[in-house]
Coordinates of C-alpha atoms and ligand atoms in Angstrom, one line a residue:
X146 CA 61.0 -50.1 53.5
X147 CA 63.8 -50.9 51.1
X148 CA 64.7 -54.0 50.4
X149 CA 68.1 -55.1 49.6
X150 CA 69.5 -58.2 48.5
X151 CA 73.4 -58.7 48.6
X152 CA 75.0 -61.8 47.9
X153 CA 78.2 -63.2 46.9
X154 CA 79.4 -66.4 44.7
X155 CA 77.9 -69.8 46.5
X156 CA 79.4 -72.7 44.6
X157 CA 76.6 -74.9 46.4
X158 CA 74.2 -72.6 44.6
X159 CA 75.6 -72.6 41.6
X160 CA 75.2 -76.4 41.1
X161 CA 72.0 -76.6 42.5
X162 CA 70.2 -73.7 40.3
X163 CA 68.4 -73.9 37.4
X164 CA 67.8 -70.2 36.2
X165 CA 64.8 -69.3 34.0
X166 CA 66.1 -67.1 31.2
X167 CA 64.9 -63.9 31.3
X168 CA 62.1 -64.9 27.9
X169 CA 60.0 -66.7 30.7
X170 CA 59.4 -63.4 32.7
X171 CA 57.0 -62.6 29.7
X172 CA 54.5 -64.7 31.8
X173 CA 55.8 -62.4 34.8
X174 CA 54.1 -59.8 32.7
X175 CA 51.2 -61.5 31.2
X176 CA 50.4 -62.2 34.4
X177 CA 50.6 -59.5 36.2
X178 CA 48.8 -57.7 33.5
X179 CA 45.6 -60.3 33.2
X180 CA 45.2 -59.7 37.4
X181 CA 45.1 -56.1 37.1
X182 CA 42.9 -53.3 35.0
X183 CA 43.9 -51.9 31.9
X184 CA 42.8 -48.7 32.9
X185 CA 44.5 -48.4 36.4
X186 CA 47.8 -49.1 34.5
X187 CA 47.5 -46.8 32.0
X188 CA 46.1 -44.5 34.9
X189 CA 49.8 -44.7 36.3
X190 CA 51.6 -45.2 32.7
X191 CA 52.3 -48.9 33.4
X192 CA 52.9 -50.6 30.2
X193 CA 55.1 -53.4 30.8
X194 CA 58.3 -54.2 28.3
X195 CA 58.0 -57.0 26.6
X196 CA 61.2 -59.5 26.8
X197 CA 62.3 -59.5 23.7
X198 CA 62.6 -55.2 23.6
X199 CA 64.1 -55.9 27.2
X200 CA 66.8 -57.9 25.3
X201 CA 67.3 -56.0 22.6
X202 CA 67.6 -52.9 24.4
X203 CA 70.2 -54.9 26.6
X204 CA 72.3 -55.9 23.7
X205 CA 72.6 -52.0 22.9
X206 CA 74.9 -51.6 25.9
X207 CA 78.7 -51.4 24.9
X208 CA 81.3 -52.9 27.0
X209 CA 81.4 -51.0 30.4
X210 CA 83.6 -51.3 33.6
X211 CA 83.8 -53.9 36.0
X212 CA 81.9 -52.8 38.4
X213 CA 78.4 -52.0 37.3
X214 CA 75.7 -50.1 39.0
X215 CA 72.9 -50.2 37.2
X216 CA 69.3 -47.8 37.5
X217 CA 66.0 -49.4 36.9
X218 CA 63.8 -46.1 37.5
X219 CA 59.8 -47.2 37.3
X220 CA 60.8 -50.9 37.4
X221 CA 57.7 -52.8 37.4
X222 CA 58.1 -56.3 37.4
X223 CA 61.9 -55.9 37.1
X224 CA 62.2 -56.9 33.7
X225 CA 64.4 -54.4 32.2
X226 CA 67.3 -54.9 34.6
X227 CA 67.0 -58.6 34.5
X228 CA 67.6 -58.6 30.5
X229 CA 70.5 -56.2 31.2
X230 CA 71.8 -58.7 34.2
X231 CA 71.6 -61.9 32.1
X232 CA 73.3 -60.0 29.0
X233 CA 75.8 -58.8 31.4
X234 CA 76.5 -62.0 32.7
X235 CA 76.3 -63.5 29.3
X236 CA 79.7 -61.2 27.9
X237 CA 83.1 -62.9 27.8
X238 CA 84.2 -60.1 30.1
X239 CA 82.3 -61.0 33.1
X240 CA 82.0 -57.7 35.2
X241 CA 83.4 -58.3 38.9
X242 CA 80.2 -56.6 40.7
X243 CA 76.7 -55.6 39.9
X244 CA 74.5 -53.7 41.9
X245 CA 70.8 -53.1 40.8
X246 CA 68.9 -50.0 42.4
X247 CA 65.3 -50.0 40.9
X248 CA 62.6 -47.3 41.7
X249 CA 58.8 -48.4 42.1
X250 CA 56.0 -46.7 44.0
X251 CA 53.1 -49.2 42.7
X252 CA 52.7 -51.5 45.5
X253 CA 50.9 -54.3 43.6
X254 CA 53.7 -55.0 41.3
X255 CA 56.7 -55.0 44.5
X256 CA 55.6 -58.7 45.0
X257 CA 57.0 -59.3 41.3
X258 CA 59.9 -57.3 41.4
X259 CA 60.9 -58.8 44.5
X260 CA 61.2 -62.3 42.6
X261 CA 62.8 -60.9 39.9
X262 CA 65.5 -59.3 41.9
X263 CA 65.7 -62.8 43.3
X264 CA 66.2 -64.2 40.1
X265 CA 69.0 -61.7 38.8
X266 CA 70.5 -62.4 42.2
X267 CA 70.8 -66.4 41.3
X268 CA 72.2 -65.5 38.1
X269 CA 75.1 -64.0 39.4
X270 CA 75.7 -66.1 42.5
X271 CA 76.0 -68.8 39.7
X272 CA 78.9 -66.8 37.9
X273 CA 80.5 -65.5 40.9
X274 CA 79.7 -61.7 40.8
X275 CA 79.3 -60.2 43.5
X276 CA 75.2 -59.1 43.4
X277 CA 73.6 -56.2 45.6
X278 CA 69.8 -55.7 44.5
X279 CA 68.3 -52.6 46.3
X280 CA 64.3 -51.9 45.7
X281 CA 63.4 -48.7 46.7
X282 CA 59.8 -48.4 46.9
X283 CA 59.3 -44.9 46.4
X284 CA 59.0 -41.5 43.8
X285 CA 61.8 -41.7 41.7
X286 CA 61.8 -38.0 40.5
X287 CA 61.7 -36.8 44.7
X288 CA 64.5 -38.9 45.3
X289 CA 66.1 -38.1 42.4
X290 CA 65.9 -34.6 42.6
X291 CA 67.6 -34.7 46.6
X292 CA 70.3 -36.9 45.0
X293 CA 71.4 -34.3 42.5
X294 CA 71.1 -31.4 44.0
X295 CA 74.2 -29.9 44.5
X296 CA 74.8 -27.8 48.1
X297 CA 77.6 -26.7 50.2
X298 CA 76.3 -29.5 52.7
X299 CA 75.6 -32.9 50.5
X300 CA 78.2 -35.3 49.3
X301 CA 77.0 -36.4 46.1
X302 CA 76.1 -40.1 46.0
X303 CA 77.7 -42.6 43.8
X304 CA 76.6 -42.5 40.2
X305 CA 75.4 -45.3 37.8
X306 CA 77.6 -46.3 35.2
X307 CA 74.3 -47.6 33.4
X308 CA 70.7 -46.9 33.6
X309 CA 67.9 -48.6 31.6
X310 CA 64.2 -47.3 31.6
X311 CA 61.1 -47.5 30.3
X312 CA 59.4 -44.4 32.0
X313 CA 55.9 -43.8 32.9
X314 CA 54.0 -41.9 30.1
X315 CA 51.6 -39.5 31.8
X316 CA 51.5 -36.1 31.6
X317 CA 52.3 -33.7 34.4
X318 CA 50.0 -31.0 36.4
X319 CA 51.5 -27.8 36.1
X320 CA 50.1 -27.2 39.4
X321 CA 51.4 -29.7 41.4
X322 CA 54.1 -29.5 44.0
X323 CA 55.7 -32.2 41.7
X324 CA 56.1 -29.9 38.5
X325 CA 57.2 -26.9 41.3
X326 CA 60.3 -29.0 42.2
X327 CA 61.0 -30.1 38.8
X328 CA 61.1 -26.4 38.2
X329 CA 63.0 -25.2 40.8
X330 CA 65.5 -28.3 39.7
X331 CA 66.2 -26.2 36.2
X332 CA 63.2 -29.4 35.0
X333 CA 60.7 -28.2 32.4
X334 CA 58.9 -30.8 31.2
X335 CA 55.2 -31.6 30.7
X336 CA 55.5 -35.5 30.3
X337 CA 57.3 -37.6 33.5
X338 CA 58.9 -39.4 30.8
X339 CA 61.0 -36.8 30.2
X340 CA 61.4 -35.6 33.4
X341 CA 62.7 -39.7 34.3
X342 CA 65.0 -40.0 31.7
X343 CA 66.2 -35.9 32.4
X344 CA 67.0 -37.4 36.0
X345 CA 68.5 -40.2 34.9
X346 CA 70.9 -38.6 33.2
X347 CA 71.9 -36.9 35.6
X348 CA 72.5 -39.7 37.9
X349 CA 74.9 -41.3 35.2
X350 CA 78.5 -41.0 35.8
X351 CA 81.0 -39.5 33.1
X352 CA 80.8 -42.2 30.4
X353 CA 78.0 -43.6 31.9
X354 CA 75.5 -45.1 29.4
X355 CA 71.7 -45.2 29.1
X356 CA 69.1 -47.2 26.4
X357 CA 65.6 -45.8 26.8
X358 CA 62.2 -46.7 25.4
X359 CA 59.9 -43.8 25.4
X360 CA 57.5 -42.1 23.2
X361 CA 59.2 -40.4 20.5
X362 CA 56.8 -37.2 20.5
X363 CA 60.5 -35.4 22.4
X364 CA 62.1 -35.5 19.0
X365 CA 60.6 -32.5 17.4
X366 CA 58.0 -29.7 18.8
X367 CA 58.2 -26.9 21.1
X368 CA 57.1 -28.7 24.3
X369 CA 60.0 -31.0 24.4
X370 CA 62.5 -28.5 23.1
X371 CA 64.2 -27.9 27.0
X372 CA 64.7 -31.3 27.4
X373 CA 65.6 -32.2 23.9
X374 CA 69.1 -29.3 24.1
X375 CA 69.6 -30.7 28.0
X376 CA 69.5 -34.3 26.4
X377 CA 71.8 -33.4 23.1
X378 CA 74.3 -31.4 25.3
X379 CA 74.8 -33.8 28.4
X380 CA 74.6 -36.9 26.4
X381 CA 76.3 -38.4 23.0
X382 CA 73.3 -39.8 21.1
X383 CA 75.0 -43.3 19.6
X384 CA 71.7 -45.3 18.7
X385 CA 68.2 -45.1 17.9
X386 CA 65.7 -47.8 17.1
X387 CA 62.2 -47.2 15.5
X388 CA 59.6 -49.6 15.2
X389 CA 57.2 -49.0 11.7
X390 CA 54.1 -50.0 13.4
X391 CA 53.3 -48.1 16.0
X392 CA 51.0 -51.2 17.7
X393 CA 53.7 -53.8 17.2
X394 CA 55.9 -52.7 20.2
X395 CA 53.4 -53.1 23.2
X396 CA 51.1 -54.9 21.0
X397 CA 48.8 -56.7 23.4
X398 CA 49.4 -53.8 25.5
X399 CA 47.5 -51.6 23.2
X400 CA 49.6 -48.9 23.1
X401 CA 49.5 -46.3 20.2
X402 CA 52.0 -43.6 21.2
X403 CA 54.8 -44.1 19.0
X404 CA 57.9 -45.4 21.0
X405 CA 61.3 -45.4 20.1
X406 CA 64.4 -47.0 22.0
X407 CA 67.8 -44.9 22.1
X408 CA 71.2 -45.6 23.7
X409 CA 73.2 -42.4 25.0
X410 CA 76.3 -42.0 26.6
X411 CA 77.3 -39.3 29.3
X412 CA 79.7 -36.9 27.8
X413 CA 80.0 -34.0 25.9
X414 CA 81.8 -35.3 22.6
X415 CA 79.0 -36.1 19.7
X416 CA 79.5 -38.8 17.8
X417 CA 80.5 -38.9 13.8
X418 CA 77.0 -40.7 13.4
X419 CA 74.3 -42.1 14.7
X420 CA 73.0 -45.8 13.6
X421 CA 69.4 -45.7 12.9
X422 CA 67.7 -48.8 13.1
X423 CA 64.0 -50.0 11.9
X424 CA 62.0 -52.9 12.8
X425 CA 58.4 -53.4 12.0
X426 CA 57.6 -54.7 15.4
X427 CA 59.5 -57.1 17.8
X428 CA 61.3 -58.9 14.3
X429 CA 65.0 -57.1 15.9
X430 CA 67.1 -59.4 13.6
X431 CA 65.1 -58.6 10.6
X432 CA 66.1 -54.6 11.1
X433 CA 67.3 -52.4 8.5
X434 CA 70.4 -50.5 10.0
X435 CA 71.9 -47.4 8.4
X436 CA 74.6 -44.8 9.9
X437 CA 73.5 -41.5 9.6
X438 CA 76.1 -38.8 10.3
X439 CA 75.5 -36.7 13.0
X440 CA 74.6 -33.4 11.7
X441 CA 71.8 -34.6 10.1
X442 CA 70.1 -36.3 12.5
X443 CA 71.0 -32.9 14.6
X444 CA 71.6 -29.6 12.6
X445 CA 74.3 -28.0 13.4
X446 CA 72.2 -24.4 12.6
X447 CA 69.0 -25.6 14.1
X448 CA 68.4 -23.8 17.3
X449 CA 65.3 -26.3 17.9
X450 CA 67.4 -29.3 18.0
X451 CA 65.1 -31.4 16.5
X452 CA 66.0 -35.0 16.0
X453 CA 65.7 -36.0 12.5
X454 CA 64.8 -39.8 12.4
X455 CA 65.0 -40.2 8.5
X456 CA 65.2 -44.5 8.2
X457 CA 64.6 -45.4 4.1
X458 CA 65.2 -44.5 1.4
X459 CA 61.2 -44.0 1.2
X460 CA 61.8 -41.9 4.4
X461 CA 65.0 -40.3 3.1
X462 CA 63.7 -40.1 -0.3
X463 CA 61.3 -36.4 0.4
X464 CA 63.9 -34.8 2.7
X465 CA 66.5 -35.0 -0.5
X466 CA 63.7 -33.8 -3.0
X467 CA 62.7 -31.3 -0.7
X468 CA 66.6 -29.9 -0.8
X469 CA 65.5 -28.2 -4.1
X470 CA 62.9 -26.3 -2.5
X471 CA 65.4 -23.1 -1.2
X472 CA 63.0 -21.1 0.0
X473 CA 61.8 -20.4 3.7
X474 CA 58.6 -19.0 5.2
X475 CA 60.8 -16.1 6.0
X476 CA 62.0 -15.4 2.6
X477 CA 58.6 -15.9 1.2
X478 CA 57.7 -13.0 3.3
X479 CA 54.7 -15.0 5.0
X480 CA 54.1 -15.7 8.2
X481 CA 52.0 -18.7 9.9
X482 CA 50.1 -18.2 13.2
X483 CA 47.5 -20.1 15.3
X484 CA 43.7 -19.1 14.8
X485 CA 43.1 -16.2 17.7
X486 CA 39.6 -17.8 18.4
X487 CA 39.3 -20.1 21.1
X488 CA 35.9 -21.1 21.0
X489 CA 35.3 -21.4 24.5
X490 CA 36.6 -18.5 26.0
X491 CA 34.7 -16.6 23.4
X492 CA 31.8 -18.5 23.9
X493 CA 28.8 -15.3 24.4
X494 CA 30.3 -14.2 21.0
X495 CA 29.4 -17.3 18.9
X496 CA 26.1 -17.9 16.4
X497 CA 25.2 -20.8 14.7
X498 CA 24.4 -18.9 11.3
X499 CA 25.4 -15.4 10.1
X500 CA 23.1 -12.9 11.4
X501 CA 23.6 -9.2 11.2
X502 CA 26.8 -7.8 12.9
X503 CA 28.3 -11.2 12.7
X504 CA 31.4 -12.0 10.2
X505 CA 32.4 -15.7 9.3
X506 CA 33.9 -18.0 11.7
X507 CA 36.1 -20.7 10.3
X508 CA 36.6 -24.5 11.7
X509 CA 38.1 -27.4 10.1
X510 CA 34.8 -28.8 9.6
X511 CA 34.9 -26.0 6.4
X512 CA 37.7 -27.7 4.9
X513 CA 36.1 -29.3 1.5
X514 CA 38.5 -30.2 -1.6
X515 CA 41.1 -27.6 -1.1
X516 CA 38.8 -24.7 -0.2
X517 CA 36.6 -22.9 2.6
X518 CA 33.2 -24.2 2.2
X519 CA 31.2 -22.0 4.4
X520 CA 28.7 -21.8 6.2
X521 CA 27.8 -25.4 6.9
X522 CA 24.7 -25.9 7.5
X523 CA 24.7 -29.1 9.3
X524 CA 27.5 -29.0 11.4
X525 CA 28.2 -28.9 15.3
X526 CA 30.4 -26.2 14.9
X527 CA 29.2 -22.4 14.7
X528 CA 29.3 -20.3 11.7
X529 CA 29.7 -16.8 12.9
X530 CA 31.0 -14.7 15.7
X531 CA 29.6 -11.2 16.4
X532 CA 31.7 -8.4 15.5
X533 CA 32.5 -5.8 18.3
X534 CA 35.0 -3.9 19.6
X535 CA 35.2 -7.1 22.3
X536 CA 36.5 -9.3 19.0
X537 CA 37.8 -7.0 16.7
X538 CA 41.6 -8.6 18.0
X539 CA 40.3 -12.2 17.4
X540 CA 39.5 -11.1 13.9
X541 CA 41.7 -10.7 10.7
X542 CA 41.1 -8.5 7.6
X543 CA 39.1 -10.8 4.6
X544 CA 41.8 -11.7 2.1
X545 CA 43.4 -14.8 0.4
X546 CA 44.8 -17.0 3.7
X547 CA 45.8 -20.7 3.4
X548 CA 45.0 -22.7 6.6
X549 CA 45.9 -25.8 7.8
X550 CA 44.6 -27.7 10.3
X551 CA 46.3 -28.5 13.9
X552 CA 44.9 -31.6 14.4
X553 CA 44.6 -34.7 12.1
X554 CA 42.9 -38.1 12.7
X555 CA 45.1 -41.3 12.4
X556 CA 42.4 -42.0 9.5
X557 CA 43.0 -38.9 7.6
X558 CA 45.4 -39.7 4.7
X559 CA 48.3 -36.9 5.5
X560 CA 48.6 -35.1 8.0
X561 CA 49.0 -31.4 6.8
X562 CA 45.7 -30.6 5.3
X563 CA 44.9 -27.1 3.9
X564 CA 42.1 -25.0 2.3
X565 CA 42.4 -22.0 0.5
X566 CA 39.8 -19.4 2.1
X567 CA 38.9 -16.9 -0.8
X568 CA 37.1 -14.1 0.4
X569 CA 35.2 -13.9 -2.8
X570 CA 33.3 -17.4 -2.3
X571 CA 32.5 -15.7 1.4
X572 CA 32.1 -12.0 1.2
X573 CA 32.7 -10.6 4.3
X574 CA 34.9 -7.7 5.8
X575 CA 36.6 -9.9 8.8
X576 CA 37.2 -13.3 9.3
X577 CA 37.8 -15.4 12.3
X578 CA 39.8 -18.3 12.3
X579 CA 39.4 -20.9 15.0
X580 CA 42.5 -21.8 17.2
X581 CA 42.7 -25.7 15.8
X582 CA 43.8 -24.0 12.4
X583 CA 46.8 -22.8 11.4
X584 CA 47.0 -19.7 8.9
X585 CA 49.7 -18.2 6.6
X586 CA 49.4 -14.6 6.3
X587 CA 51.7 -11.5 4.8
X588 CA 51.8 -9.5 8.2
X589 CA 48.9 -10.6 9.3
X590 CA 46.9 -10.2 6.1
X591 CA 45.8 -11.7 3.2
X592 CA 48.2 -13.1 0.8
X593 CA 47.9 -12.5 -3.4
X594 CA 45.8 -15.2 -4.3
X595 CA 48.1 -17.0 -6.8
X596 CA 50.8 -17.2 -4.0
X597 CA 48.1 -18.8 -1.6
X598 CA 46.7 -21.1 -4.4
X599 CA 50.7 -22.1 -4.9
X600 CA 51.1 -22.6 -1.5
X601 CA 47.7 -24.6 -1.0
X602 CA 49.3 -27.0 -3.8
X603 CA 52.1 -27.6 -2.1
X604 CA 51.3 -28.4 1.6
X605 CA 49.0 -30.8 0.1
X606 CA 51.5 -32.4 -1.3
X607 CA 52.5 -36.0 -0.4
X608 CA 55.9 -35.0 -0.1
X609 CA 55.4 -32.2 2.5
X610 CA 53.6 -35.4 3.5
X611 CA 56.5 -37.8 4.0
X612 CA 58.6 -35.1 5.1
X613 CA 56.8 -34.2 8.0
X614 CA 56.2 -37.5 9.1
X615 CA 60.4 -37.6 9.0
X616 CA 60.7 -35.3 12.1
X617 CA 56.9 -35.4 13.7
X618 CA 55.9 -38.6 15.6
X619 CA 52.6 -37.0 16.8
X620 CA 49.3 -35.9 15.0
X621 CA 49.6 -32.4 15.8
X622 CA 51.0 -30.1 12.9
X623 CA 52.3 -26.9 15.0
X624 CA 52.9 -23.8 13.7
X625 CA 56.4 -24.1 14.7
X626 CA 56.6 -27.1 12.4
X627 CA 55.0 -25.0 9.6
X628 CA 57.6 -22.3 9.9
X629 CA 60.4 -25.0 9.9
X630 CA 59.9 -26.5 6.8
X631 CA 61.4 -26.0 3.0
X632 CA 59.0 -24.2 1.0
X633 CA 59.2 -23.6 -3.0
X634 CA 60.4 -20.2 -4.0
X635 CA 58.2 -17.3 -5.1
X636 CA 58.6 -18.0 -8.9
X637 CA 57.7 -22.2 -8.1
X638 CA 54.5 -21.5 -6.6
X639 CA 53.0 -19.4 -9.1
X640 CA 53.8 -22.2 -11.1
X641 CA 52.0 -24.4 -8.9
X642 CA 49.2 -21.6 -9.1
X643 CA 48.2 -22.3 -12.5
X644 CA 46.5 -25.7 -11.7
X645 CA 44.2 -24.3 -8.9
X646 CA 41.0 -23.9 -11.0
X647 CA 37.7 -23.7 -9.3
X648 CA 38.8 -27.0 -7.2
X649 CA 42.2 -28.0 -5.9
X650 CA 43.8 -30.6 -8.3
X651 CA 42.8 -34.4 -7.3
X652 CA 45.9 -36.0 -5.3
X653 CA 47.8 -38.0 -8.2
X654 CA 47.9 -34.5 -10.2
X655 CA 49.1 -32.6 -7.0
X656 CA 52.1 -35.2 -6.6
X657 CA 52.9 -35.2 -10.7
X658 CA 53.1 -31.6 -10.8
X659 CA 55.4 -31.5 -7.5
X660 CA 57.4 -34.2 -9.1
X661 CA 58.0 -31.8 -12.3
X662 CA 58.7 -29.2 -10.0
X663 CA 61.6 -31.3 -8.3
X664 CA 62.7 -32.9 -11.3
X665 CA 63.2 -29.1 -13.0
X666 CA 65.5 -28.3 -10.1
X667 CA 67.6 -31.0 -10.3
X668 CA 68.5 -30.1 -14.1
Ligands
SAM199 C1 56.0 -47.8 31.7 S1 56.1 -48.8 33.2 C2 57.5 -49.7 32.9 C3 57.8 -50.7 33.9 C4 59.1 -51.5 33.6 N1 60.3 -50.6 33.6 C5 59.1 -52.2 32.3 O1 59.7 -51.8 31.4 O2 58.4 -53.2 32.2 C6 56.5 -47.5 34.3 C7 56.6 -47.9 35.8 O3 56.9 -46.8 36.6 C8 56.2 -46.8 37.8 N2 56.1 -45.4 38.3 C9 55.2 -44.5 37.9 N3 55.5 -43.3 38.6 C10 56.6 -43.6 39.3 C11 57.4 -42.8 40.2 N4 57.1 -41.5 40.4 N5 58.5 -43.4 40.8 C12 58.8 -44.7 40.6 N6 58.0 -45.5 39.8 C13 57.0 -44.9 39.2 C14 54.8 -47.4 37.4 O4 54.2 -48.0 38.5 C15 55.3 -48.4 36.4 O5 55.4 -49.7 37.0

């Protein structure tokens, strides 16, 4: 059933209502929250905005038309569109109409969204817009999908001149009937956060505006790269807002995903620049704000389209110093791929130890001071795979490779960690490389030692550091990522070479002598 509240000004109302502002509704949500299980929320991605982001991301909105029609998809307890009512109602240019359509399929929190509905209802009645509050307790992304597609037989429905959301994170089953319709709807997405805010957009009208709160994981990285062009051609980016601890934002929610907020606005002009905003938590008014011209947020040349979220100068600071590496992995003549062994598909070809007919099979757990310490003797991880014609194409030739791993802790100091594997410490004719590592090869074979010794230096660099952090808000060091970056030219990393003894240089050294090497190109 849809419910649907529609009201117009009520003088007798007006006088007789005292109207919470929308800062109480945080009890909405603590309450809500201490009644129901962690677990089954997260289960369905419910992680409740707190007021003061509702606000904020309110105040984000420009001035729009008179007659608003606002989207709440994945409402919960209502707050975002109450925030967005009461700053609406709080302009000097009071808008004539407002009509609220919020999406919500989790039956225990209707009850709460009903009231708040109520409530943005009563705020309006007492300015004398004209209110219509529809709840529509079902999939967002079905019904979205049937309102945008396009056929010789549907009208299209009205469109929404704004839409505010904070989408469910959770990721989606490629074989579900939901991720076939999202397919078959030009959707490719493997998160329903992006598939919400890809339907949302769609539902805006021309100049239609949208402020978001998601994780920022779609900024850079291959799985998001569909949605990230789709996004960056439909919509002109205007805003961004990142928070600098990733707990502060949902902090007694518990999330750790990093989230940033964004405002967009239908239309395919881009704007000069975007204003970049940082906060360490829910502190709005203590934000540093800078402008940032578009193109380098977005490269013009960058057929990824990643989204550059430089903030600082601490942040800024690497990308510039990085400018005077001008080499690319391409130039250097290297390439960087995934490890071919994955573990448990090859699982009949694994050994503990080395035995005879068995060549060395690397993990992270190897990684120790720079180099390939192997075999391990204590470890969980297996040493060797057997060598057969059944491996032979999971194995590479034995040669100087510098890998990195895939996957780094949130303890781990950087997250681009690498070990130079010399085949002399190891002695063996193949090598296979597990598929959490990344290696850099020269078509697909070793590289000359002081090259992979330079190179070794570098990525463990706090610098290469920083700069990935700039465009990565995950863990997860891709390959992609790997091939994107700056990287010192030929000549520079045989300079770097010649502090790679029989150990890799402690970290203060590693940053000094990439400092020198910056501070030679700037002279
Ligand atoms: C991250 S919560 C945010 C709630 C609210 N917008 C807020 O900011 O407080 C996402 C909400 O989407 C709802 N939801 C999940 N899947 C949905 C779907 N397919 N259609 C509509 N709502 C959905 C969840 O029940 C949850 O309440």
């Amino acid at each position: 059933m849809v419910g649907s509240l529609e009201s117009t000004a009520d003088p007798a109302l007006e006088s007789a209502m005292i109207i919470e502002p929308v800062h109480t509704l945080d009890h909405v949500r603590k309450s809500f929250n201490s009644v129901t299980n962690r677990a089954d929320r997260s289960q369905i991605g419910q992680f409740l905005t707190p007021a003061a982001i509702a606000q904020f991301m309110s105040s984000m909105f420009e001035t729009g038309p008179e007659e608003v029609r606002l989207l709440d998809p994945g409402a919960g307890a209502g707050m975002l569109f109450a925030a967005c009512v009461e700053t609406l109602v709080s302009q000097k240019n009071l808008p004539l109409s407002i009509e609220v359509v919020a999406y919500e399929t989790d039956s225990t929190i209707l009850p709460y969204l009903h009231e708040t509905m109520k409530r943005s209802q009563s705020l309006c009645v007492s300015k004398g817009i004209v209110f219509h509050g529809i709840i529509k307790p079902e999939d967002f992304v079905s019904a979205a999908i049937t309102e945008t597609q396009e056929s010789l037989f549907t009208v299209p429905g009205p469109r929404f001149t704004h839409v505010i959301l904070n989408p469910p994170y959770k990721k989606i089953n490629s074989r579900t009937v939901m991720s076939r319709m999202l397919y078959s709807s030009d959707i490719e997405v493997a998160n329903f956060y992006a598939a919400f805010v890809w339907l949302s957009m769609r539902l805006l009208e021309p100049g239609g505006q949208m402020v978001a709160i998601t994780p920022r994981s779609f900024c850079n990285g291959p799985y998001f790269k569909k949605f990230r062009v789709e996004f960056l051609h439909m919509m002109s980016l205007k805003r961004i807002h990142l928070f600098e601890s990733r707990k502060k934002a949902f902090g007694d929610d518990n999330v750790l995903q990093e989230n940033i907020i964004y405002h967009a606005v239908r239309g395919l002009q881009k704007p000069k620049a975007v204003t970049i905003s940082l906060s360490e938590g829910l502190d709005f008014d203590k934000a540093q704000t800078r402008s940032v011209p578009y193109n380098q947020v977005v490269h013009p040349d960058d057929r990824d389209m990643f989204i550059r979220l430089g903030t600082n100068d601490a942040d800024i600071g690497p990308a510039e110093r990085m400018g005077c590496l001008a080499s690319s992995i391409d130039k250097l003549g290297l390439g960087v791929s995934t490890g071919r062994v994955v573990d448990f598909r090859a699982r009949e070809h694994l050994r503990q130890f080395p035995e005879q007919e068995t060549v060395p099979l690397i993990y992270a757990c190897h990684f120790l001071n720079g180099f390939i310490n192997w075999p391990v003797e204590s470890g969980k991880k297996p040493n060797a795979i057997a060598s057969s014609s059944k491996t032979s194409n999971l194995l590479v030739e034995a040669g100087f490779y510098v890998l990195t791993k895939r996957f780094s802790s949130k303890e781990q100091q950087r997250r681009v960690m690498a070990a130079i594997y010399d085949p002399a410490r190891i002695g063996a004719p193949l090598v296979g490389f597990e598929n959490h590592l990344n290696y850099f090869h020269k078509e697909g074979k070793g590289l000359p030692a002081d090259l992979a010794k330079g190179l070794a230096v570098y990525l463990n660099s706090t610098i290469v550091d920083q700069y990935f952090r700039l465009f990565s808000g995950h863990t997860q060091v891709n390959a992609t990522d790997l091939r994107k970056m700056p990287y010192p030219t030929h000549e520079q990393l045989l300079r770097l070479s010649r502090y790679v003894k029989e150990t890799m240089p402690d970290q203060e050294t590693i940053d000094d002598i990439m400092e020198k090497e910056c501070l030679n190109c700037e002279q």
